[in-house]
Tab-separated table of C-alpha atoms in Angstrom:
chain	number	residue	atom	x	y	z
A	614	GLN	CA	3.459	14.448	-0.745
A	615	SER	CA	-0.299	14.972	-0.577
A	616	ALA	CA	-2.598	12.022	-0.930
A	617	LEU	CA	-4.445	11.562	-4.186
A	618	THR	CA	-8.068	12.718	-4.102
A	619	GLN	CA	-10.890	10.193	-4.065
A	620	SER	CA	-14.526	10.679	-3.204
A	621	ALA	CA	-15.224	9.414	0.294
A	622	SER	CA	-18.061	7.119	-0.649
A	623	VAL	CA	-20.036	5.678	-3.532
A	624	SER	CA	-22.971	3.314	-3.654
A	625	GLY	CA	-24.780	1.148	-6.125
A	626	SER	CA	-27.261	-1.688	-6.400
A	627	PRO	CA	-26.406	-5.253	-7.351
A	628	GLY	CA	-25.906	-5.539	-11.093
A	629	GLN	CA	-25.210	-1.853	-11.572
A	630	SER	CA	-21.920	-0.229	-12.520
A	631	ILE	CA	-20.010	2.390	-10.540
A	632	THR	CA	-16.895	4.442	-11.186
A	633	ILE	CA	-14.424	5.695	-8.616
A	634	SER	CA	-12.166	8.555	-9.642
A	635	CYS	CA	-8.705	9.376	-8.353
A	636	THR	CA	-7.266	12.819	-9.007
A	637	GLY	CA	-3.622	13.658	-8.650
A	638	THR	CA	-1.140	15.938	-10.330
A	639	SER	CA	1.417	15.902	-13.105
A	640	THR	CA	3.964	14.598	-10.608
A	641	ASP	CA	2.072	11.427	-9.735
A	642	VAL	CA	-1.022	10.175	-11.621
A	643	GLY	CA	-0.177	12.231	-14.683
A	644	ALA	CA	3.544	11.462	-14.628
A	645	TYR	CA	3.605	7.748	-15.442
A	646	ASP	CA	1.281	4.839	-16.187
A	647	HIS	CA	2.176	3.321	-12.822
A	648	VAL	CA	-1.292	3.591	-11.324
A	649	SER	CA	-2.700	0.739	-9.283
A	650	TRP	CA	-5.933	0.021	-7.423
A	651	TYR	CA	-6.447	-1.943	-4.216
A	652	GLN	CA	-9.500	-3.418	-2.525
A	653	GLN	CA	-9.638	-3.674	1.251
A	654	HIS	CA	-12.305	-5.455	3.239
A	655	PRO	CA	-12.658	-4.629	6.963
A	656	ALA	CA	-9.765	-5.849	9.100
A	657	LYS	CA	-8.050	-7.345	6.077
A	658	ALA	CA	-4.913	-6.468	4.163
A	659	PRO	CA	-5.335	-4.610	0.885
A	660	LYS	CA	-5.517	-6.682	-2.286
A	661	LEU	CA	-4.122	-5.661	-5.656
A	662	LEU	CA	-6.837	-5.327	-8.293
A	663	ILE	CA	-5.254	-3.385	-11.141
A	664	SER	CA	-1.750	-2.250	-12.035
A	665	GLY	CA	-0.311	-0.214	-14.876
A	666	VAL	CA	-3.556	1.799	-15.086
A	667	SER	CA	-5.632	-0.994	-16.611
A	668	THR	CA	-4.002	-4.431	-16.199
A	669	LEU	CA	-6.001	-6.842	-14.082
A	670	ALA	CA	-4.079	-8.629	-11.368
A	671	SER	CA	-4.057	-12.401	-11.376
A	672	GLY	CA	-7.390	-13.920	-10.422
A	673	ILE	CA	-9.297	-10.637	-10.508
A	674	SER	CA	-12.688	-10.625	-12.206
A	675	ASP	CA	-12.987	-8.753	-15.498
A	676	ARG	CA	-15.881	-6.860	-13.915
A	677	PHE	CA	-13.091	-4.547	-12.700
A	678	SER	CA	-11.478	-2.152	-15.161
A	679	GLY	CA	-9.187	0.842	-14.967
A	680	SER	CA	-8.385	3.870	-17.087
A	681	LYS	CA	-6.593	7.177	-16.934
A	682	SER	CA	-6.919	10.598	-18.532
A	683	GLY	CA	-4.422	13.277	-17.664
A	684	ASN	CA	-4.113	13.562	-13.907
A	685	THR	CA	-7.211	11.485	-13.153
A	686	ALA	CA	-7.440	7.711	-12.958
A	687	SER	CA	-10.674	5.755	-12.698
A	688	LEU	CA	-11.791	2.349	-11.482
A	689	THR	CA	-15.040	0.949	-12.850
A	690	ILE	CA	-16.826	-2.021	-11.349
A	691	SER	CA	-19.579	-3.489	-13.476
A	692	GLY	CA	-22.241	-5.991	-12.443
A	693	LEU	CA	-21.920	-5.015	-8.779
A	694	GLN	CA	-22.018	-7.884	-6.303
A	695	THR	CA	-22.486	-7.749	-2.555
A	696	GLU	CA	-18.935	-8.981	-1.996
A	697	ASP	CA	-17.644	-5.879	-3.778
A	698	GLU	CA	-18.591	-3.828	-0.718
A	699	ALA	CA	-15.216	-2.634	0.559
A	700	HIS	CA	-12.823	0.288	0.560
A	701	TYR	CA	-10.952	1.024	-2.661
A	702	TYR	CA	-7.636	2.836	-2.872
A	703	CYS	CA	-5.815	4.216	-5.872
A	704	CYS	CA	-2.042	4.472	-5.820
A	705	ALA	CA	0.439	6.136	-8.135
A	706	TYR	CA	4.206	6.120	-8.405
A	707	ALA	CA	5.357	9.713	-8.106
A	708	THR	CA	8.343	11.614	-9.446
A	709	SER	CA	9.533	11.800	-5.840
A	710	GLY	CA	10.311	8.104	-6.086
A	711	ARG	CA	7.589	6.776	-3.854
A	712	GLN	CA	4.092	5.383	-4.097
A	713	VAL	CA	1.296	7.774	-3.133
A	714	PHE	CA	-2.147	6.522	-2.113
A	715	GLY	CA	-5.540	8.103	-2.464
A	716	GLY	CA	-7.630	8.716	0.627
A	717	GLY	CA	-9.858	5.746	-0.151
A	718	THR	CA	-13.468	5.314	-1.278
A	719	LYS	CA	-16.013	3.261	0.613
A	720	LEU	CA	-18.265	1.322	-1.728
A	721	THR	CA	-21.666	0.367	-0.394
A	722	VAL	CA	-23.728	-2.177	-2.328
A	723	LEU	CA	-27.346	-1.412	-1.493
B	1261	GLU	CA	4.778	-17.294	-3.981
B	1262	VAL	CA	6.227	-15.075	-1.264
B	1263	GLN	CA	4.236	-14.854	1.966
B	1264	LEU	CA	4.842	-12.139	4.539
B	1265	VAL	CA	4.434	-12.166	8.323
B	1266	GLU	CA	4.990	-9.033	10.383
B	1267	SER	CA	5.916	-8.907	14.045
B	1268	GLY	CA	7.220	-6.471	16.618
B	1269	GLY	CA	4.218	-4.229	17.111
B	1270	GLY	CA	2.924	-3.233	20.521
B	1271	LEU	CA	2.313	-0.405	22.950
B	1272	VAL	CA	5.101	2.144	23.319
B	1273	GLN	CA	5.316	5.498	25.067
B	1274	PRO	CA	5.752	8.727	23.132
B	1275	GLY	CA	9.426	9.233	22.378
B	1276	GLY	CA	10.084	5.512	22.514
B	1277	SER	CA	11.444	3.101	19.949
B	1278	LEU	CA	10.285	-0.094	18.301
B	1279	ARG	CA	11.598	-2.438	15.635
B	1280	LEU	CA	9.203	-4.136	13.250
B	1281	SER	CA	10.145	-7.278	11.359
B	1282	CYS	CA	8.659	-8.833	8.244
B	1283	ALA	CA	9.606	-12.444	7.595
B	1284	ALA	CA	9.237	-13.623	4.021
B	1285	SER	CA	8.684	-17.245	3.120
B	1286	GLY	CA	8.811	-18.695	-0.346
B	1287	SER	CA	11.372	-17.930	-3.003
B	1288	GLY	CA	12.733	-14.740	-4.416
B	1289	PHE	CA	12.773	-12.309	-1.490
B	1290	SER	CA	16.079	-10.864	-2.687
B	1291	PHE	CA	14.641	-10.084	-6.121
B	1292	TYR	CA	11.917	-7.710	-4.983
B	1293	ALA	CA	11.616	-4.183	-3.661
B	1294	MET	CA	9.823	-4.065	-0.305
B	1295	SER	CA	7.895	-1.378	1.559
B	1296	TRP	CA	6.111	-0.589	4.787
B	1297	VAL	CA	2.600	0.817	4.458
B	1298	ARG	CA	0.639	1.984	7.487
B	1299	GLN	CA	-3.006	2.599	8.234
B	1300	ALA	CA	-4.076	4.687	11.206
B	1301	PRO	CA	-7.349	3.610	12.868
B	1302	GLY	CA	-10.240	4.409	10.552
B	1303	LYS	CA	-7.943	6.106	8.051
B	1304	GLY	CA	-6.415	5.392	4.659
B	1305	LEU	CA	-3.144	3.869	3.530
B	1306	GLU	CA	0.192	5.656	3.691
B	1307	ALA	CA	3.420	4.383	2.168
B	1308	VAL	CA	5.912	4.974	4.958
B	1309	SER	CA	9.178	3.595	3.649
B	1310	GLY	CA	10.513	1.385	0.895
B	1311	MET	CA	13.707	-0.163	-0.383
B	1312	THR	CA	14.788	-1.619	-3.725
B	1313	ASN	CA	15.869	-5.238	-3.878
B	1314	ARG	CA	19.546	-4.594	-3.166
B	1315	GLY	CA	18.992	-1.510	-1.040
B	1316	GLN	CA	20.294	0.917	-3.641
B	1317	ASN	CA	17.323	3.205	-3.290
B	1318	THR	CA	15.091	3.968	-0.351
B	1319	TYR	CA	12.286	6.388	0.360
B	1320	TYR	CA	10.679	7.760	3.482
B	1321	ALA	CA	7.453	9.680	3.913
B	1322	ASP	CA	8.101	13.215	5.141
B	1323	SER	CA	6.219	12.346	8.333
B	1324	VAL	CA	8.827	9.755	9.363
B	1325	LYS	CA	12.022	11.041	7.752
B	1326	GLY	CA	14.863	11.118	10.260
B	1327	ARG	CA	12.984	8.925	12.731
B	1328	PHE	CA	12.444	5.643	10.853
B	1329	THR	CA	15.037	3.445	9.157
B	1330	ILE	CA	14.285	0.622	6.753
B	1331	SER	CA	16.659	-2.278	6.222
B	1332	ARG	CA	16.648	-5.841	4.942
B	1333	ASP	CA	18.632	-8.977	5.655
B	1334	THR	CA	18.600	-11.132	2.544
B	1335	SER	CA	20.189	-14.073	4.343
B	1336	MET	CA	17.302	-14.075	6.806
B	1337	ASN	CA	14.635	-13.155	4.219
B	1338	THR	CA	13.547	-10.372	6.563
B	1339	LEU	CA	12.613	-6.713	6.197
B	1340	TYR	CA	12.898	-4.366	9.160
B	1341	LEU	CA	11.618	-0.966	10.194
B	1342	GLU	CA	13.424	0.738	13.054
B	1343	MET	CA	11.171	3.395	14.543
B	1344	SER	CA	12.369	5.987	17.038
B	1345	SER	CA	11.049	9.221	18.577
B	1346	LEU	CA	7.594	7.752	18.207
B	1347	ARG	CA	4.583	10.045	18.308
B	1348	ALA	CA	0.887	9.475	18.909
B	1349	GLU	CA	0.280	10.029	15.203
B	1350	ASP	CA	2.448	6.999	14.392
B	1351	THR	CA	-0.271	4.793	15.881
B	1352	ALA	CA	-1.367	2.496	13.069
B	1353	VAL	CA	-1.395	-0.979	11.621
B	1354	TYR	CA	1.883	-1.418	9.790
B	1355	PHE	CA	1.763	-3.655	6.714
B	1356	CYS	CA	4.777	-5.149	5.027
B	1357	ALA	CA	4.265	-5.168	1.255
B	1358	LYS	CA	6.190	-6.721	-1.590
B	1359	HIS	CA	6.554	-4.893	-4.881
B	1360	ARG	CA	5.979	-6.915	-8.026
B	1361	GLY	CA	9.527	-6.219	-9.206
B	1362	PHE	CA	12.894	-4.970	-8.027
B	1363	LEU	CA	12.061	-1.272	-8.377
B	1364	LEU	CA	9.852	0.878	-6.169
B	1365	LEU	CA	7.632	1.819	-9.115
B	1366	PHE	CA	6.114	-1.649	-9.238
B	1367	PRO	CA	2.743	-2.171	-7.484
B	1368	PHE	CA	2.331	-3.976	-4.168
B	1369	ASP	CA	1.271	-7.522	-5.061
B	1370	VAL	CA	1.721	-9.335	-1.740
B	1371	TRP	CA	0.811	-7.977	1.676
B	1372	GLY	CA	1.293	-9.225	5.207
B	1373	HIS	CA	-1.538	-9.282	7.730
B	1374	GLY	CA	-0.153	-6.233	9.545
B	1375	THR	CA	1.125	-5.498	13.046
B	1376	MET	CA	-0.405	-2.881	15.334
B	1377	VAL	CA	1.716	-0.108	16.807
B	1378	THR	CA	0.153	2.013	19.541
B	1379	VAL	CA	1.973	5.079	20.818
B	1380	ALA	CA	0.431	6.228	24.082
B	1381	SER	CA	1.340	6.975	27.658
């Protein structure tokens, strides 16, 4: 039940685009299209951004988009804004019957 | 929409026990799968335990299997997590999270604010 692999940090300037990758295995990310992404600001609860690989959650800006290829899922944020600075977590439903999270990526908006 | 409020966290000695509660307000608690997700200080998220809407299926992370028990009382709209044989590594903020549907494969669409559990002597 290892965590999915995400890069520890990524940065970008306002207006730019960044992509966060999430690598798993054939028993989690690659098994189903049940991949979701969460945003977490400091001392706050996580917030659902994307489910089903690429479906935006209610009220989420279309600057956020998701995709998947094989065992790797990706979150792209376009037109970076300062309020996007946060931690981002991927999550996949695994064949073991539970949700597995990535280690998290800290996004810094320079 | 369902709102979630956790309680029951606190300081406990290693080997001790604690029961967390998650009170749900709003309609439909009995329709949704529910989980506990924890976050150790400065660390990432870990799905600890979850239960389908009628309790048919549950899961536990390997790290808590045999020590934690999840349950729900539909009449009280409350989710519980009984924790025993607590270890220092169980120290974390524990979030209650609602799945979007009745199965555990659905994403977490509503989260509580979390309750802190500290295991220390």
